[in-house]
Coordinates of C-alpha atoms in Angstrom, one line a residue:
X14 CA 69.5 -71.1 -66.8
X15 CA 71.4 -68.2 -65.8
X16 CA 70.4 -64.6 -66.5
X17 CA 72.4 -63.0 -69.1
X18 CA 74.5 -60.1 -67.6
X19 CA 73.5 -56.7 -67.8
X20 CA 77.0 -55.4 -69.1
X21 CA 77.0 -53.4 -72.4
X22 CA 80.6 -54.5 -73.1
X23 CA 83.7 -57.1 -71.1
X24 CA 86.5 -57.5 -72.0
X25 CA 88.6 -60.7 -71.2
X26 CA 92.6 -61.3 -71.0
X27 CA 92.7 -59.0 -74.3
X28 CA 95.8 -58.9 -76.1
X29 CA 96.2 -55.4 -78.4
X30 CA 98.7 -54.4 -80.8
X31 CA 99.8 -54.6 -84.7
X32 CA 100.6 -57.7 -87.0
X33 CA 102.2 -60.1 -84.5
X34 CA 104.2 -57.2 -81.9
X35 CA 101.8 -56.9 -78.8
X36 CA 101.3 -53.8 -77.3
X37 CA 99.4 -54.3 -74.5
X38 CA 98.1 -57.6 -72.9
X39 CA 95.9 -58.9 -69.9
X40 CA 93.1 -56.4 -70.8
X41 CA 90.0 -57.0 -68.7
X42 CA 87.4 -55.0 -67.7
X43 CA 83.3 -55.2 -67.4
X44 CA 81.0 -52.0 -68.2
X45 CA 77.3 -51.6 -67.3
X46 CA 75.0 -49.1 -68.5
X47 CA 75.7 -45.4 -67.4
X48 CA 78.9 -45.8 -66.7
X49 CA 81.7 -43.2 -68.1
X50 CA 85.0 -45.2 -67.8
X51 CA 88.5 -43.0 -68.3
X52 CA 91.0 -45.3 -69.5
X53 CA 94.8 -43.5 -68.7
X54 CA 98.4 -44.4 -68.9
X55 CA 101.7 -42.7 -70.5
X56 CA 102.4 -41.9 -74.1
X57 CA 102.8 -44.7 -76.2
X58 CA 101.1 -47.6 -73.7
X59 CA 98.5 -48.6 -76.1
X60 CA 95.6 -46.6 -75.1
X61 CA 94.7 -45.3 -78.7
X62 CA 95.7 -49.1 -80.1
X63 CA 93.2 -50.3 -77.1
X64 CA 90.1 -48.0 -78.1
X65 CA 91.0 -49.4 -81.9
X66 CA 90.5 -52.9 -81.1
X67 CA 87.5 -52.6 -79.3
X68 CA 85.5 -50.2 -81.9
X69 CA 86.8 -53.2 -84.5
X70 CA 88.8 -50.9 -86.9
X71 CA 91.9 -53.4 -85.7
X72 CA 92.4 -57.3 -85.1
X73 CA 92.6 -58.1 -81.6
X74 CA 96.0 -60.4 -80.8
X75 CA 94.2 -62.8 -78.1
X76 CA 91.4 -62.2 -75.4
X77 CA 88.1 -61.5 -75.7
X78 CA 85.6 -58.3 -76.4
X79 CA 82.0 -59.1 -76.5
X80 CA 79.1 -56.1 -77.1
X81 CA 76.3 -57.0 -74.9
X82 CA 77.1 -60.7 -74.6
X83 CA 77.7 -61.6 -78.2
X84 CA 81.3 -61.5 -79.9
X85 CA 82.7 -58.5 -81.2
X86 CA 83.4 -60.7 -84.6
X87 CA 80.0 -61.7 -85.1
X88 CA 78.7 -58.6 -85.6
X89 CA 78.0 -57.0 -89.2
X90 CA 79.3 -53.7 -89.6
X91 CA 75.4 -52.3 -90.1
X92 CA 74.9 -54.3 -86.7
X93 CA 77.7 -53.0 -85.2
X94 CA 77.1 -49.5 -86.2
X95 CA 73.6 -49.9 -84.1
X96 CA 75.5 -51.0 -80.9
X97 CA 78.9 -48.5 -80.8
X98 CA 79.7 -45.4 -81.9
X99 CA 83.2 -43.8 -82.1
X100 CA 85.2 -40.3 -82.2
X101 CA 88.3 -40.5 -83.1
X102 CA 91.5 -37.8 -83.0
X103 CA 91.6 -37.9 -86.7
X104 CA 89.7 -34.8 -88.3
X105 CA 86.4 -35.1 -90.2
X106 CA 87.1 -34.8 -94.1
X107 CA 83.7 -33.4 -94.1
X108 CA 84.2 -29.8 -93.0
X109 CA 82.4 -28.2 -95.7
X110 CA 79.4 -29.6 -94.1
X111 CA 77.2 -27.6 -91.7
X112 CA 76.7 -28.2 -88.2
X113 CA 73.4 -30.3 -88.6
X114 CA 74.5 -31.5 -91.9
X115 CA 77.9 -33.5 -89.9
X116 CA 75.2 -34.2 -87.1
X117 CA 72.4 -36.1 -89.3
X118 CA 75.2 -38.3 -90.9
X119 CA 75.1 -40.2 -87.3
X120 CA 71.6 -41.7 -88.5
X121 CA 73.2 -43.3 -91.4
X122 CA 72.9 -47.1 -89.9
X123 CA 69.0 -46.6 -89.8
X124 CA 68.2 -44.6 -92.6
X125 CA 67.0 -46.3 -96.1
X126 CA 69.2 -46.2 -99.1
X127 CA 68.0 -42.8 -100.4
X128 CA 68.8 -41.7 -96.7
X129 CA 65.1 -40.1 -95.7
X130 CA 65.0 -39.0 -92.6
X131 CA 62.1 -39.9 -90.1
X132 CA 60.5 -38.0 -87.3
X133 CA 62.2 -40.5 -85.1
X134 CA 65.8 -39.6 -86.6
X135 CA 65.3 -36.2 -86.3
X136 CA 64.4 -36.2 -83.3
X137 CA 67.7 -37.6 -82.2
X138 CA 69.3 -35.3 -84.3
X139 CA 67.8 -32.0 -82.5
X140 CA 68.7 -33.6 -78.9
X141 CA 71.7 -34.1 -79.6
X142 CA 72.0 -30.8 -80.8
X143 CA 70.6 -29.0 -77.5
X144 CA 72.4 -31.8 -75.2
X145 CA 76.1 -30.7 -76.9
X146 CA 74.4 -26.3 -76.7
X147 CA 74.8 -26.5 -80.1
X148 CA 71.5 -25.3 -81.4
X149 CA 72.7 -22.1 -82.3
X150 CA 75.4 -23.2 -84.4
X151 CA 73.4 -25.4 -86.5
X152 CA 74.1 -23.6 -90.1
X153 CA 77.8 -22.8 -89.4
X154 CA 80.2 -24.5 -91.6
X155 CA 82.3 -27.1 -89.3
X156 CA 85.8 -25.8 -90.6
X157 CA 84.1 -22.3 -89.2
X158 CA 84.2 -23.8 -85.5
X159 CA 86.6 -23.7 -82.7
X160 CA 88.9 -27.1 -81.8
X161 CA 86.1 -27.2 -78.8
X162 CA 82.9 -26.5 -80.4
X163 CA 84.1 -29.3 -83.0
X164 CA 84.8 -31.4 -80.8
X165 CA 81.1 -30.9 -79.1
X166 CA 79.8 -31.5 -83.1
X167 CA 81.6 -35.0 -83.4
X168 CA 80.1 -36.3 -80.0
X169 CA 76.9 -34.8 -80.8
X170 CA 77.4 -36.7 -84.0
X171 CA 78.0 -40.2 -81.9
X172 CA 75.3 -39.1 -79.9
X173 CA 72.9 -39.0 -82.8
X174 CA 73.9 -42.1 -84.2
X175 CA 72.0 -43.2 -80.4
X176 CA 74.4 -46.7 -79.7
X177 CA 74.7 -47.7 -76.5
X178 CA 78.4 -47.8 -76.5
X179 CA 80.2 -44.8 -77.1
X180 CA 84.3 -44.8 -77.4
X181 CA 86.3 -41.6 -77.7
X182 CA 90.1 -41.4 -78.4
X183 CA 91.4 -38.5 -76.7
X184 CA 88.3 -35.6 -76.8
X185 CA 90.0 -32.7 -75.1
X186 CA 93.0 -32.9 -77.0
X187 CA 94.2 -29.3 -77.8
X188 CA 91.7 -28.0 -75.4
X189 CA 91.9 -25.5 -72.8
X190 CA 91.0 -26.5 -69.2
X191 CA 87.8 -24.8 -69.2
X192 CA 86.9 -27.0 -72.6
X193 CA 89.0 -29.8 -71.3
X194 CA 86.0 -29.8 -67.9
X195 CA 82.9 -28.4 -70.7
X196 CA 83.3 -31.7 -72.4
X197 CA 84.2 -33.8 -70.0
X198 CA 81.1 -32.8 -67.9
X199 CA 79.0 -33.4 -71.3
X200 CA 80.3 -36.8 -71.2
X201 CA 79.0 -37.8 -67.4
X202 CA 75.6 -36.1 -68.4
X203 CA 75.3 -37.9 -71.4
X204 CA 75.8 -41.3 -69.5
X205 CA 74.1 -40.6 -66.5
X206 CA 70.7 -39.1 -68.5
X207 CA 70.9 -41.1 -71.3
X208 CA 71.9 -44.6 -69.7
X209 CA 75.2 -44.7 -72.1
X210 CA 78.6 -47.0 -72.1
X211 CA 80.9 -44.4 -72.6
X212 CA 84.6 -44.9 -73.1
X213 CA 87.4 -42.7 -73.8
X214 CA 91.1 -42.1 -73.6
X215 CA 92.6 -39.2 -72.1
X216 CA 96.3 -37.5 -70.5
X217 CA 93.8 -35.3 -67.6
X218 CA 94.0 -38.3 -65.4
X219 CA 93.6 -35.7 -62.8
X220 CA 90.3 -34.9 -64.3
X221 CA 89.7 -38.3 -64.9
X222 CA 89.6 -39.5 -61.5
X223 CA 87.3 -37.1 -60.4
X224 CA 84.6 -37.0 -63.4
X225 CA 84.9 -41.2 -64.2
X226 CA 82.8 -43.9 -62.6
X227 CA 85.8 -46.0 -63.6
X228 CA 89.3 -46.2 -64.8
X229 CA 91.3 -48.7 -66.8
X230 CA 94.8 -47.7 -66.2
X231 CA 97.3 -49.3 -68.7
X232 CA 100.4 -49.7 -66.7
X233 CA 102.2 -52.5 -69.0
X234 CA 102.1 -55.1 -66.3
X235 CA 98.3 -55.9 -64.7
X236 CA 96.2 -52.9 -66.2
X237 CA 94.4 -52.6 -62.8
X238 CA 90.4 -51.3 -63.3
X239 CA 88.0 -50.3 -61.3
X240 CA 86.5 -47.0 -59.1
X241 CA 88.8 -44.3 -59.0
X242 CA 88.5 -44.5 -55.1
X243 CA 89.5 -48.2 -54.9
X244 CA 92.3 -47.4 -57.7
X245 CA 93.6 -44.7 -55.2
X246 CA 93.7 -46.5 -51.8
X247 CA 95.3 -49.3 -53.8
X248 CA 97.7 -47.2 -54.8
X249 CA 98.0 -47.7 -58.0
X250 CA 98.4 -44.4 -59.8
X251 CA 101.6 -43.7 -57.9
X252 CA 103.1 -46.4 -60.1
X253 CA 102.2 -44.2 -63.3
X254 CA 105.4 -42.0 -63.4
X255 CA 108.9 -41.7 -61.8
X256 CA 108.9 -40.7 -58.7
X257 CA 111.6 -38.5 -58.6
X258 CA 109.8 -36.3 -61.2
X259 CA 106.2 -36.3 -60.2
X260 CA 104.1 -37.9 -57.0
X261 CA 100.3 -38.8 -56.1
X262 CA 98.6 -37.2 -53.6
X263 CA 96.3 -39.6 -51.7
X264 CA 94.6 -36.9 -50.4
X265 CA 93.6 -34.4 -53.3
X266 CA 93.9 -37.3 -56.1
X267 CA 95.8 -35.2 -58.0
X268 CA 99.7 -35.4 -59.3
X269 CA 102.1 -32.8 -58.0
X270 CA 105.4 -31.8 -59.1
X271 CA 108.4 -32.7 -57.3
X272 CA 110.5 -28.8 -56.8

């Protein structure tokens, strides 16, 4: 009997999109433990409709997305909750709360139904606070804190909720660089130390390619995946935008302007 694979997520030939229009098709890619994968591509690709379908908040149109081997659709929501974990652009309605308070609701899926906290869940709790530096903030109100340091509290928060997948739509949005490479940075620690699946969309490709252990790039046609270095001798991010306008440099992996 074969061993079962090691991978936290794979995805197979997946179809994305809304009702019956497909926005992006022939989806595939295979994710082990501590592993931060960047998936890129231009506006309106399907990046944020991708990251969707694979956290379950959307049908998928065809393919396949299994969580460590089993089905995405055979999961409960309580189970699922236990295996991913996701940060999405939308703001928290739950402002008001502190910075521990927004933290601690990551152990809902464990906690009983009067929502007790154990020694176990607050230890979680507190690393996630020191891993995101946020131990000093821990009684500020959330709608107190700067576009960065709440974006630190809502991975903290995923962090907390200790799944083995994480997916993130878009976390340096409205960042500066500095925050942009802060959070980024936080990311590759967090899968590295921790041993997590960690996913997320972003427009930094440059940053991308040089903090990922692999890429997903949506390009419409076959959504080539894999290490950044492979991606780059192959080529295939000086497909992702006119030419005319702005080029690839082999050499630096980074985009540059045409004058």
């Amino acid at each position: 009997m074969a061993e079962p694979k090691n991978s936290i997520i794979e995805v197979k030939a997946l179809a994305v999109g809304y009702g019956s229009k497909v926005v992006a098709k022939n989806i595939n890619l295979s994710l082990e433990p501590s592993v931060l994968c960047g998936i890129v591509g231009v506006n309106g690709i399907g990046k944020s409709t991708l990251l969707r379908t694979l956290a379950n908040f959307q049908p998928k149109l065809g393919g396949e997305i299994e969580i460590q081997n089993k089905s995405l659709e055979k999961y409960t929501p309580s189970d699922l909750a236990q295996k991913l974990s996701v940060v999405l652009t939308e703001q928290p309605t739950s402002k008001n709360l502190t910075v521990q308070e927004l933290i601690t609701l990551g152990r809902q899926p464990y906690t009983n139904w009067i929502g007790t906290l154990t020694s176990a869940d607050k230890m979680h709790i507190q690393k996630s606070m020191e891993a995101f530096l946020l131990e000093e903030l821990r009684n500020t109100k959330c709608h107190e804190l700067s576009d960065g340091q709440l974006q630190r509290v809502l991975i903290a928060r995923a962090m907390a909720q200790d799944t083995p997948l994480i997916l993130l739509d878009e976390p340096t949005t409205h960042l500066d660089l500095y925050h942009k490479v802060q959070i980024l940075k936080l990311l590759q620690q967090l899968a590295h130390k921790s041993q997590k699946t960690i996913v997320f969309t972003t427009h930094e490709i440059d940053l991308a390619i040089q903090l990922c252990d692999k890429i997903l790039i949506l390009d419409g046609d076959t959504n080539p995946f894999g290490d950044p270095c492979e991606l780059i001798e192959q080529k295939h991010f000086e497909q992702l935008f006119p030419s005319e306008m702005v080029q690839f440099d082999t050499k630096t992996g980074s985009f540059k302007v045409n004058k």
